[in-house]
XYZ file of C-alpha atoms in Angstrom:
526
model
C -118.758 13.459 -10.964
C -116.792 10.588 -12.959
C -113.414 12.933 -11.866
C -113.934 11.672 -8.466
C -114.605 8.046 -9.183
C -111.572 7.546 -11.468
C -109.269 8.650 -8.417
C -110.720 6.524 -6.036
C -110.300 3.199 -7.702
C -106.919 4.298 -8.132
C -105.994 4.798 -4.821
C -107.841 1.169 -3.963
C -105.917 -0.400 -6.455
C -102.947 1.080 -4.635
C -103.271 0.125 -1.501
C -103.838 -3.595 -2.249
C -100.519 -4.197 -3.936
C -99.058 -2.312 -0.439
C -101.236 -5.216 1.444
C -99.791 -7.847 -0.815
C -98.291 -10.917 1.470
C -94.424 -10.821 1.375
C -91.740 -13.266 0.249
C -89.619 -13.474 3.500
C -87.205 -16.673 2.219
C -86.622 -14.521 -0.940
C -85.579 -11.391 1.213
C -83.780 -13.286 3.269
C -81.502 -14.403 0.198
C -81.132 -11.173 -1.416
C -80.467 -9.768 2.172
C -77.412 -12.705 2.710
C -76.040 -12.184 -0.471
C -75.965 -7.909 0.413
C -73.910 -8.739 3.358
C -71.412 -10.852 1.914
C -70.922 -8.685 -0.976
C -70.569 -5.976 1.247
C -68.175 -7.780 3.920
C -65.620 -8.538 0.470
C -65.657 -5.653 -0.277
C -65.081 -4.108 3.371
C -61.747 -7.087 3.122
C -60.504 -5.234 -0.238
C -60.436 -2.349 1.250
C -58.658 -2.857 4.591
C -56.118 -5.076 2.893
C -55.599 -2.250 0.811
C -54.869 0.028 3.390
C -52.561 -1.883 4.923
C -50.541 -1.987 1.603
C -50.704 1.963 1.744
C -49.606 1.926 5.057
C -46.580 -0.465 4.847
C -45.427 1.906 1.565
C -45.923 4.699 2.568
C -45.730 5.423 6.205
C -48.360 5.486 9.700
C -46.130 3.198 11.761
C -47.801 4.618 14.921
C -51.421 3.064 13.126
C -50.068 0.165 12.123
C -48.458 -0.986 15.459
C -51.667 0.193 17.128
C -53.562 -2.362 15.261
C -51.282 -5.124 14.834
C -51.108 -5.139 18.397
C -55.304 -4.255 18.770
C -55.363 -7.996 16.117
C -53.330 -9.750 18.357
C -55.333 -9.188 21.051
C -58.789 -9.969 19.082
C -56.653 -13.122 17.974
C -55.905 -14.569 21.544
C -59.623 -13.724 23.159
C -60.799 -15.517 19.912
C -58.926 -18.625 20.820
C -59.849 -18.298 24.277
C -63.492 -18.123 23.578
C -63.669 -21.003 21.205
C -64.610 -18.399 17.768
C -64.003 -20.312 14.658
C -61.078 -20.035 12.812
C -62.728 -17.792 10.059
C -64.416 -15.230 12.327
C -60.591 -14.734 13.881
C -59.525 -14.825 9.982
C -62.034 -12.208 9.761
C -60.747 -9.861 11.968
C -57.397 -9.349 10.541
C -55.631 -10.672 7.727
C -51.902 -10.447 7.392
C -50.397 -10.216 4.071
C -48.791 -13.671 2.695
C -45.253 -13.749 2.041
C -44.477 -12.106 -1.406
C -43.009 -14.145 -3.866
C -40.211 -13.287 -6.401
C -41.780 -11.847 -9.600
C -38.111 -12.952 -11.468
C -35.518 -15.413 -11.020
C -31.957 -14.520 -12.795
C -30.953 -17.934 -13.816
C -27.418 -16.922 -13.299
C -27.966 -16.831 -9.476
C -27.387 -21.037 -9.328
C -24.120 -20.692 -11.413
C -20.726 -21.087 -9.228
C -18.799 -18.041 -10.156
C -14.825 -18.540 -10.000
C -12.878 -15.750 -9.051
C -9.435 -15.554 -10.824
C -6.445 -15.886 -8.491
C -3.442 -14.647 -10.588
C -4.308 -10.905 -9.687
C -1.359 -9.476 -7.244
C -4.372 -8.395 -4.543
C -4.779 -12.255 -4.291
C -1.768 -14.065 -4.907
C -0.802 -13.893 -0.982
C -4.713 -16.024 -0.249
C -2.644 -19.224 -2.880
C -1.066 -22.309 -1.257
C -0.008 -23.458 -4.342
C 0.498 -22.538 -7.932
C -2.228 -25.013 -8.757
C -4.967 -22.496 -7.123
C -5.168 -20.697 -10.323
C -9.043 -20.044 -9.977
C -11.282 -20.476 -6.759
C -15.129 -20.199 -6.202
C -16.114 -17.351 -4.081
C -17.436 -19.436 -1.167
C -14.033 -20.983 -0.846
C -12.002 -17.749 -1.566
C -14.641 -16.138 1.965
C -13.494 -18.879 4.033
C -9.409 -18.534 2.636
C -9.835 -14.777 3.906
C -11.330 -15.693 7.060
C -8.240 -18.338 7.727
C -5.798 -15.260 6.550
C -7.485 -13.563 9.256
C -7.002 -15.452 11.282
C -3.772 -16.513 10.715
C -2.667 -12.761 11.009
C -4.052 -11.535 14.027
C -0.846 -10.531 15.803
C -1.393 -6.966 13.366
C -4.549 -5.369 12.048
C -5.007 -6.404 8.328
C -6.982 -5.131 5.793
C -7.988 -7.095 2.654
C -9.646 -5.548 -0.273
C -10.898 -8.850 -2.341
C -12.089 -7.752 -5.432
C -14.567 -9.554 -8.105
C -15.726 -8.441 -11.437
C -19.001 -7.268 -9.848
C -18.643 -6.588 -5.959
C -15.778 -4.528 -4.113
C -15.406 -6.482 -0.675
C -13.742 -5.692 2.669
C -12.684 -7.810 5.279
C -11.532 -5.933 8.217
C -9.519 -8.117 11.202
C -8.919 -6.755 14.375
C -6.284 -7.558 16.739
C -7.806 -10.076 19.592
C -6.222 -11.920 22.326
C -6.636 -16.007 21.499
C -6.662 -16.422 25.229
C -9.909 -14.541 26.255
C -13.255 -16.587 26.571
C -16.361 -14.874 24.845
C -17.752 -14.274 28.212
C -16.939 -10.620 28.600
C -20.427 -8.461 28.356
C -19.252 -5.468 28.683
C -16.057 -5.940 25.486
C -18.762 -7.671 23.351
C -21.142 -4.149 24.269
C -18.646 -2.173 23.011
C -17.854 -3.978 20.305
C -21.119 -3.671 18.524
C -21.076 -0.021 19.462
C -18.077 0.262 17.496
C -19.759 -1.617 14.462
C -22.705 0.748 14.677
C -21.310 3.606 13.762
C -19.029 4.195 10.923
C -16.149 6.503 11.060
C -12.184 6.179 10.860
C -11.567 2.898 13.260
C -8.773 1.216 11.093
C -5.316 3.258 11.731
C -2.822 2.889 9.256
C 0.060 0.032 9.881
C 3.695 1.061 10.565
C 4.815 -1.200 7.622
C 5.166 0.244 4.151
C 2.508 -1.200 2.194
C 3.570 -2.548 -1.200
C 1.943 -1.887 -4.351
C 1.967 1.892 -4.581
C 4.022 4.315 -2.446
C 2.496 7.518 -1.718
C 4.742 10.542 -2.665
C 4.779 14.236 -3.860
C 7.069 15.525 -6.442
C 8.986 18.775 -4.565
C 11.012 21.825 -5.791
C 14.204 20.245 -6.824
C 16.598 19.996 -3.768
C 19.079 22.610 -5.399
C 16.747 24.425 -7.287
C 18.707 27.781 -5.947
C 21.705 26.537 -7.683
C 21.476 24.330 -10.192
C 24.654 22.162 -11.500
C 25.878 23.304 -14.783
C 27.321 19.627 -15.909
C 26.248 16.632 -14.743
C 26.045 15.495 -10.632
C 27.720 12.914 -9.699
C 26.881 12.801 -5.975
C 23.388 13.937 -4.206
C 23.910 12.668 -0.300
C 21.149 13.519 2.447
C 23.552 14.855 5.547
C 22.896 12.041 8.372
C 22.140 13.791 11.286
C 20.756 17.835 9.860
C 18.292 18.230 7.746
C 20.515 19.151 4.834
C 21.277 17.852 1.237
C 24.811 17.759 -0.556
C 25.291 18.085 -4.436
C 28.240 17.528 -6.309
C 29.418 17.526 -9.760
C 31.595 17.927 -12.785
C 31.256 21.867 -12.808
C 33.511 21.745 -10.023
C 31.530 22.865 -7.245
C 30.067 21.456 -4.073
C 26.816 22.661 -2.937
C 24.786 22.787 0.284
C 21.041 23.281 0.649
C 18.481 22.948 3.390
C 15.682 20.942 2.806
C 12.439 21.718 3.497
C 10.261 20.399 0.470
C 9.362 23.742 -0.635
C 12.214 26.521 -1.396
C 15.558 24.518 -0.445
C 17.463 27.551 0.491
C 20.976 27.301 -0.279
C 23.562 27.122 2.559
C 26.742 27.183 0.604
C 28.751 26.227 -2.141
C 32.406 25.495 -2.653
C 34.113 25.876 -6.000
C 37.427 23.520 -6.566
C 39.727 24.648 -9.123
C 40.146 22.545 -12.002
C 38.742 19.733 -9.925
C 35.442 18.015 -11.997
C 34.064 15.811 -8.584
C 33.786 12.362 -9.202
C 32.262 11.462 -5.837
C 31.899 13.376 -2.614
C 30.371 11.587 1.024
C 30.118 13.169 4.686
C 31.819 11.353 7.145
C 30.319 9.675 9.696
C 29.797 12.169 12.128
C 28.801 14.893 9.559
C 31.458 17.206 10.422
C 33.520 16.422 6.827
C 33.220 16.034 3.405
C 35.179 14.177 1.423
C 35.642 14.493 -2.426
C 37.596 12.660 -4.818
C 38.708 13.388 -8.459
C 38.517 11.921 -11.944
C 42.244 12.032 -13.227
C 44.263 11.655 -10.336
C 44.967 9.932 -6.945
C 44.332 14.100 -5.048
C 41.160 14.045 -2.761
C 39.977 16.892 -0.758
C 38.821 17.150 2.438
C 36.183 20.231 3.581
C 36.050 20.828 7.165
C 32.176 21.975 8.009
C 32.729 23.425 11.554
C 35.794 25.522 10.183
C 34.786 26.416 7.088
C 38.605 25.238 5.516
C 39.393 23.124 2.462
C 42.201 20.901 2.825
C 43.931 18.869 -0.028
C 45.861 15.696 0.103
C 48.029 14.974 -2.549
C 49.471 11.702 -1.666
C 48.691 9.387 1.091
C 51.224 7.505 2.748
C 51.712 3.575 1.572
C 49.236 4.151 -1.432
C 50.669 3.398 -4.460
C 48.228 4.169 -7.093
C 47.634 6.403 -10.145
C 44.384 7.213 -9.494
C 41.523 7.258 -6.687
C 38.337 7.741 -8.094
C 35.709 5.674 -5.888
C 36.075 5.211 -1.868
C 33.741 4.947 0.997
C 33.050 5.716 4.730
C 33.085 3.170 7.496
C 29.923 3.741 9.905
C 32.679 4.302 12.785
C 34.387 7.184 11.251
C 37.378 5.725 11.452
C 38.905 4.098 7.659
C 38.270 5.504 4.243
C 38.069 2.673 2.334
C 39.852 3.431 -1.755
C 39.664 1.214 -4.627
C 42.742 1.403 -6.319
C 43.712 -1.034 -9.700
C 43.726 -4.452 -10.654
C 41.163 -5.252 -7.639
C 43.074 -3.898 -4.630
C 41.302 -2.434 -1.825
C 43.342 0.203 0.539
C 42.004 0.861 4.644
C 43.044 4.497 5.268
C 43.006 6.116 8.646
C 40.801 9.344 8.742
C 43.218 10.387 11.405
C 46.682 9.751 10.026
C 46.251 9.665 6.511
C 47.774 6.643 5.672
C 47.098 3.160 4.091
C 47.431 0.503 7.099
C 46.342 -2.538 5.370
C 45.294 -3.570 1.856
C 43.377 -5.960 0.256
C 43.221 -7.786 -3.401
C 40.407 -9.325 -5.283
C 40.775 -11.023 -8.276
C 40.149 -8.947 -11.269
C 38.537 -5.055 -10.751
C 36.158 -3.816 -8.492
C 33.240 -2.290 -9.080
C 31.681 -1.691 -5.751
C 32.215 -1.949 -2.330
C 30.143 -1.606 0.924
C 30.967 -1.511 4.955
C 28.388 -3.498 6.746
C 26.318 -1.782 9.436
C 28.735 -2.271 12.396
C 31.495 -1.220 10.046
C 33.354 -4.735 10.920
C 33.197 -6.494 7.485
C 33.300 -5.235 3.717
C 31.766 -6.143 0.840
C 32.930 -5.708 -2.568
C 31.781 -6.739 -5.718
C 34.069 -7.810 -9.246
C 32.804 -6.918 -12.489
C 33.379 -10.430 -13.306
C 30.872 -11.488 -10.932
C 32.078 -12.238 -7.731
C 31.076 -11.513 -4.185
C 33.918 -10.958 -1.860
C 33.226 -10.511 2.247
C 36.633 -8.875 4.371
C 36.902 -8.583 7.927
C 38.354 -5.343 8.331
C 40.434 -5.878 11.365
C 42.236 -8.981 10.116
C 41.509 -8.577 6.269
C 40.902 -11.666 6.260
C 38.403 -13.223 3.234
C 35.336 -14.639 4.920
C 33.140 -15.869 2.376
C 33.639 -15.618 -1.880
C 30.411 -16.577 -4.081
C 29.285 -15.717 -7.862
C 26.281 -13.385 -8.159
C 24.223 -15.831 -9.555
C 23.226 -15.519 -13.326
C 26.298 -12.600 -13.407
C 28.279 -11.829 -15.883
C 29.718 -8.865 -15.138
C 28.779 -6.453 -11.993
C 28.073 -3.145 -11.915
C 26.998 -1.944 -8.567
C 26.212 -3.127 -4.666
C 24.253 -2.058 -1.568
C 24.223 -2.820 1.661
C 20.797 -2.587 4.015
C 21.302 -0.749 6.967
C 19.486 -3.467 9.258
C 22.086 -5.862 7.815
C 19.551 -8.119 6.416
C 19.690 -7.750 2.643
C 22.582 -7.183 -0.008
C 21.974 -6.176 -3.505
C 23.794 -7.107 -6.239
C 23.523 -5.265 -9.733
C 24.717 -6.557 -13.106
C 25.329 -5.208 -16.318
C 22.020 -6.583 -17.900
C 20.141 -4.979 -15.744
C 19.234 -8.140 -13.266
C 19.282 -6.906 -9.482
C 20.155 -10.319 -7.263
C 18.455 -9.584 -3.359
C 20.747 -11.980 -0.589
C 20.192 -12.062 2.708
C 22.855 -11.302 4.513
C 23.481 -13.848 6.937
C 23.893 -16.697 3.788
C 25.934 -14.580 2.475
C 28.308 -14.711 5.278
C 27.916 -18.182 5.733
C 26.473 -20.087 2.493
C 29.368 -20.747 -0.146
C 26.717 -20.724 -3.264
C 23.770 -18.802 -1.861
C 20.379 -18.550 -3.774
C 18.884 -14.763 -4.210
C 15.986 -14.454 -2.187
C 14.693 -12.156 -5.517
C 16.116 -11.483 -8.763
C 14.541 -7.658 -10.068
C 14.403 -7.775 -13.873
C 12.700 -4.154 -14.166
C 15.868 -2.471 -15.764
C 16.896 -3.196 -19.326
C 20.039 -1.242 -19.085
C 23.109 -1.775 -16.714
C 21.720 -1.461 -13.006
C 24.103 0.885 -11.791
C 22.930 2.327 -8.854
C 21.509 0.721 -5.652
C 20.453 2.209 -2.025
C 18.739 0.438 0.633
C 16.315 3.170 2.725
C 17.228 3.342 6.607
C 14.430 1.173 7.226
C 15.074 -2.096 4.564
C 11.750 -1.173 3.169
C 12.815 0.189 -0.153
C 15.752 -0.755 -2.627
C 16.225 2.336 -5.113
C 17.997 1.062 -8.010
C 18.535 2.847 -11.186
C 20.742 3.513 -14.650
C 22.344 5.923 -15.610
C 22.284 4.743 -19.315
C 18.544 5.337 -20.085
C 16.057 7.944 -19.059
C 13.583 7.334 -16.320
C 15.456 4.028 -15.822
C 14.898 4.201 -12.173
C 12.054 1.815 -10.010
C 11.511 1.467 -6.011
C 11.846 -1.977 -5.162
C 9.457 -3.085 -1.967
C 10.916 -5.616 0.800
C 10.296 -8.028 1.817
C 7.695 -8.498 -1.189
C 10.126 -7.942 -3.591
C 7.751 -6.303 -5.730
C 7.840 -2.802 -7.903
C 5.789 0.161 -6.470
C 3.851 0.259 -10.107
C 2.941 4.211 -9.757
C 7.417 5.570 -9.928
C 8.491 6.475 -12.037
C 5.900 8.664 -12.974
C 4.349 7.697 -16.246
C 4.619 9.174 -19.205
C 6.541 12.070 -17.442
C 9.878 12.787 -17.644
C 11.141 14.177 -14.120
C 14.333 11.937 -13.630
C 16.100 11.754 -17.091
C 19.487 9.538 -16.451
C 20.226 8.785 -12.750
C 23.982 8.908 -11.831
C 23.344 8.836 -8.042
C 20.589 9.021 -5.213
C 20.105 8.509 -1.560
C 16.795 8.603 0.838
C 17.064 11.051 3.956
C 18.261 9.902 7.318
C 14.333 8.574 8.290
C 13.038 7.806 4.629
C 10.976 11.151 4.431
C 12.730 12.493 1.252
C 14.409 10.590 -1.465
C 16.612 12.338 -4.352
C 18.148 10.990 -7.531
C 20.764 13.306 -9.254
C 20.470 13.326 -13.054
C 22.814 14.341 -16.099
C 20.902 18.243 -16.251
C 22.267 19.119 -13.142
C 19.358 18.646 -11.112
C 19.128 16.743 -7.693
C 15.137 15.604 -8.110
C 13.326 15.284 -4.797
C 10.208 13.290 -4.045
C 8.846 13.145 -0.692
C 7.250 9.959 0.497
C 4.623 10.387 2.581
C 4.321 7.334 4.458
C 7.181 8.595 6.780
C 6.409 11.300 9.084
C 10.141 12.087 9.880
C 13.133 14.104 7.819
């Protein structure tokens, strides 16, 4: 049966390649090269999965076998295993590199130091420009230097917004306190509203809201020539050329009327409350008649002539802080003291040429009055004696003067517009004294000036241009850039204004009739 045969010699053949002798040293390199192939491979992958792991999450894996490598990592040292079986175990990632390099990043940037956020970090004029490693360590010693008040400095680059933040610290206390430094970096943990804001007015821009007009119930139908905050209620006074006298309480947002006087054939040239509140007085524009309207009885009472006045015409005066002289300005630069009680002129005093101004110091001992050819003239009331006499410097004819409250600043206004800041005490004492600032906002004749209650704000102002009004800051000396408003016409020409008895309100009277009122917010009081 060939069939039969033919499978058998198959299965014979078969079975002797099976019995064939082996190549073990040929296994064995095929079998080493397996392994290592595989044990790259196995590397890829954990290294892989540590990448995924650091990207995208399993902290609680990752901490398990960190820790289970470190382990591995000291028994391998401690057993003598060779420094690639530990490599073996676990391999940490090697520190990334950059993949690009901005070759700007080597370049010393210079910060400019003209800006007005900067100009207080100069120590001289030369400082024009300054690295910003040098302008970090300036802010630190301004810091430093200021620690008696919190200060806040917003530096400001053409890239980065910085801000340094200094809090008030005693120099005497040693570091050594655990439980201040503890609660310190609390504090720095957390973010929230830490930094109050300072008493001071900060210069720059003042914050304030445009309100109803303060006699928005009656309007003036000519021109005011007084608006005058009441110095002890929280009422306003208008006055005008329409004849009337108006009262109005103030409360930002409907200013109800109180009442209103009408003087026959009387146009107001000024009116002023008395010291105490309890009076108004009210002068004329063609004759030396003044009226005088008594508040707590309701009664208007005219005086024609005063006794030892000898004068045509009264048109300006003012109010001694005591309550007890009316000060007139009469011609050819006289000056008359009047008794509020009496009525009559008890001493008088002469400057050389005309007046244009005059102001009672905060005690109400000395007087102040200004020529329009430019001179400064200081009076002792009680003796009338001259104490000092100076030229406004750069004057060439005055217009206007204020007096701060605080007696620490007098302003000085000119017909070109130039507002001259003094202090004070050199001008009781210096025979030439040097303004401390001279304000060149206005282009027209500067004249009106008033100093807030506080000596934070000079409010000066023309009458012979619209919006011709700015609010100076002191002691910086500097404009509050955001008033008048721009491009907005809410002022038009300024004849008067005054700020309330605690800075909360301000009001300028204008040529429509309208007493404008602002009130600035960074006073809490009336």
């Amino acid at each position: 049966m060939p069939v039969v045969k033919k499978c058998k010699k198959k299965s014979k053949r078969t079975l002797d390649n099976v019995l064939e002798p082996v190549n073990f040293k040929q296994e064995e390199i095929k079998r080493k090269k397996h392994t290592r192939l595989i044990k790259v491979l196995g590397e890829e992958d954990e290294s892989v999965k540590l990448l995924e792991d650091l990207v995208f999450g399993a902290e609680e894996e990752l901490v398990e076998r960190l820790g289970v490598g470190s382990e591995e990592d000291s028994s391998a040292e401690a057993s003598g295993d060779s420094e690639p079986e530990a490599e073996s175990r676990l391999q940490c990632p090697a520190e990334r590199k950059a993949v690009w390099e901005d070759e700007d990043d080597g370049v010393i940037e210079e910060v400019d130091m003209t800006q007005r956020f900067r100009e207080d970090l100069k120590k001289s004029d030369a400082e024009s420009r300054m690295t910003n490693q040098k302008l970090q360590q300036r802010l630190k010693e301004h810091c430093i230097d200021n620690t008696q008040f919190p200060v806040t400095i917003i530096q400001k680059t053409d890239m980065v917004f910085s801000v340094l933040i200094c809090f008030k610290g005693d120099n005497e206390e040693e570091e050594g306190d655990e439980e201040e430094d503890d609660e310190d970096t609390e504090i720095l943990r957390k973010t929230g509203n830490y930094v109050g804001t300072s008493t001071s007015l900060p210069k720059g821009i003042i914050k304030l809201k445009k309100c109803l007009n303060a006699n928005n119930e009656k309007p003036g139908e000519d021109r005011l020539t007084t608006v005058q905050f009441h110095p002890s209620a929280q009422v306003i006074m208008t006055a005008g050329l329409d004849h009337s006298i108006s009262l109005f309480q103030v409360d930002g947002k409907s200013n109800p009327k109180i009442q209103s006087i009408h003087l026959e054939k009387f146009p107001v040239n000024k009116a002023c409350f008395s010291a105490n509140g309890e009076q108004v007085v009210a002068t004329g524009m063609r004759n030396k008649l003044f009226y005088i309207y008594d508040m707590m009885e309701g009664k208007v009472l005219p005086v024609p002539s005063v006794q030892g006045l000898n004068e045509q015409r009264v048109k300006e005066f003012e109010v001694s802080p005591d309550n007890e002289f009316l000060l007139l300005t009469g011609s050819s630069g006289f000056l008359h003291l009047m008794t509020m009680k009496t009525k009559e002129v008890v001493r008088s005093m002469k400057l050389n040429g005309n007046v244009c101004a005059t102001a009672f110091t905060a005690d109400g001992g000395k007087v102040f009055a200004h020529s329009e050819e430019g001179e400064v003239y200081v009076w002792d009331v009680r003796s009338s004696k001259c104490l000092n006499r100076f030229v406004d410097d750069g004057c060439v004819r005055g217009t206007s003067l204020a007096v701060s409250r605080e007696g620490l600043y007098v302003a000085c206004g000119s017909q070109s517009g130039v507002v001259n800041i003094y202090s004070q005490k050199a001008c009781l004492q210096d025979p030439a004294p040097k303004p401390l600032k001279a304000v060149m906002n206005l282009l027209t004749p500067a004249t009106s000036l008033r100093f807030n209650p506080t000596s934070e704000i000079l409010a000066i102002a023309s009458r012979a241009a619209d919006e011709a009004t700015r609010l100076v800051h002191i002691p910086s000396f500097t404009v509050f850039s955001n008033f008048p408003m721009f491009r907005r016409k809410t002022i038009y020409r300024a004849h008067c204004l005054d700020f309330s008895p605690n800075s909360g309100f301000y009001s300028v009277a204008n040529n429509k009739g309208h007493a404008v009122l602002f009130r600035l917010l960074h006073y809490k009081d009336f």
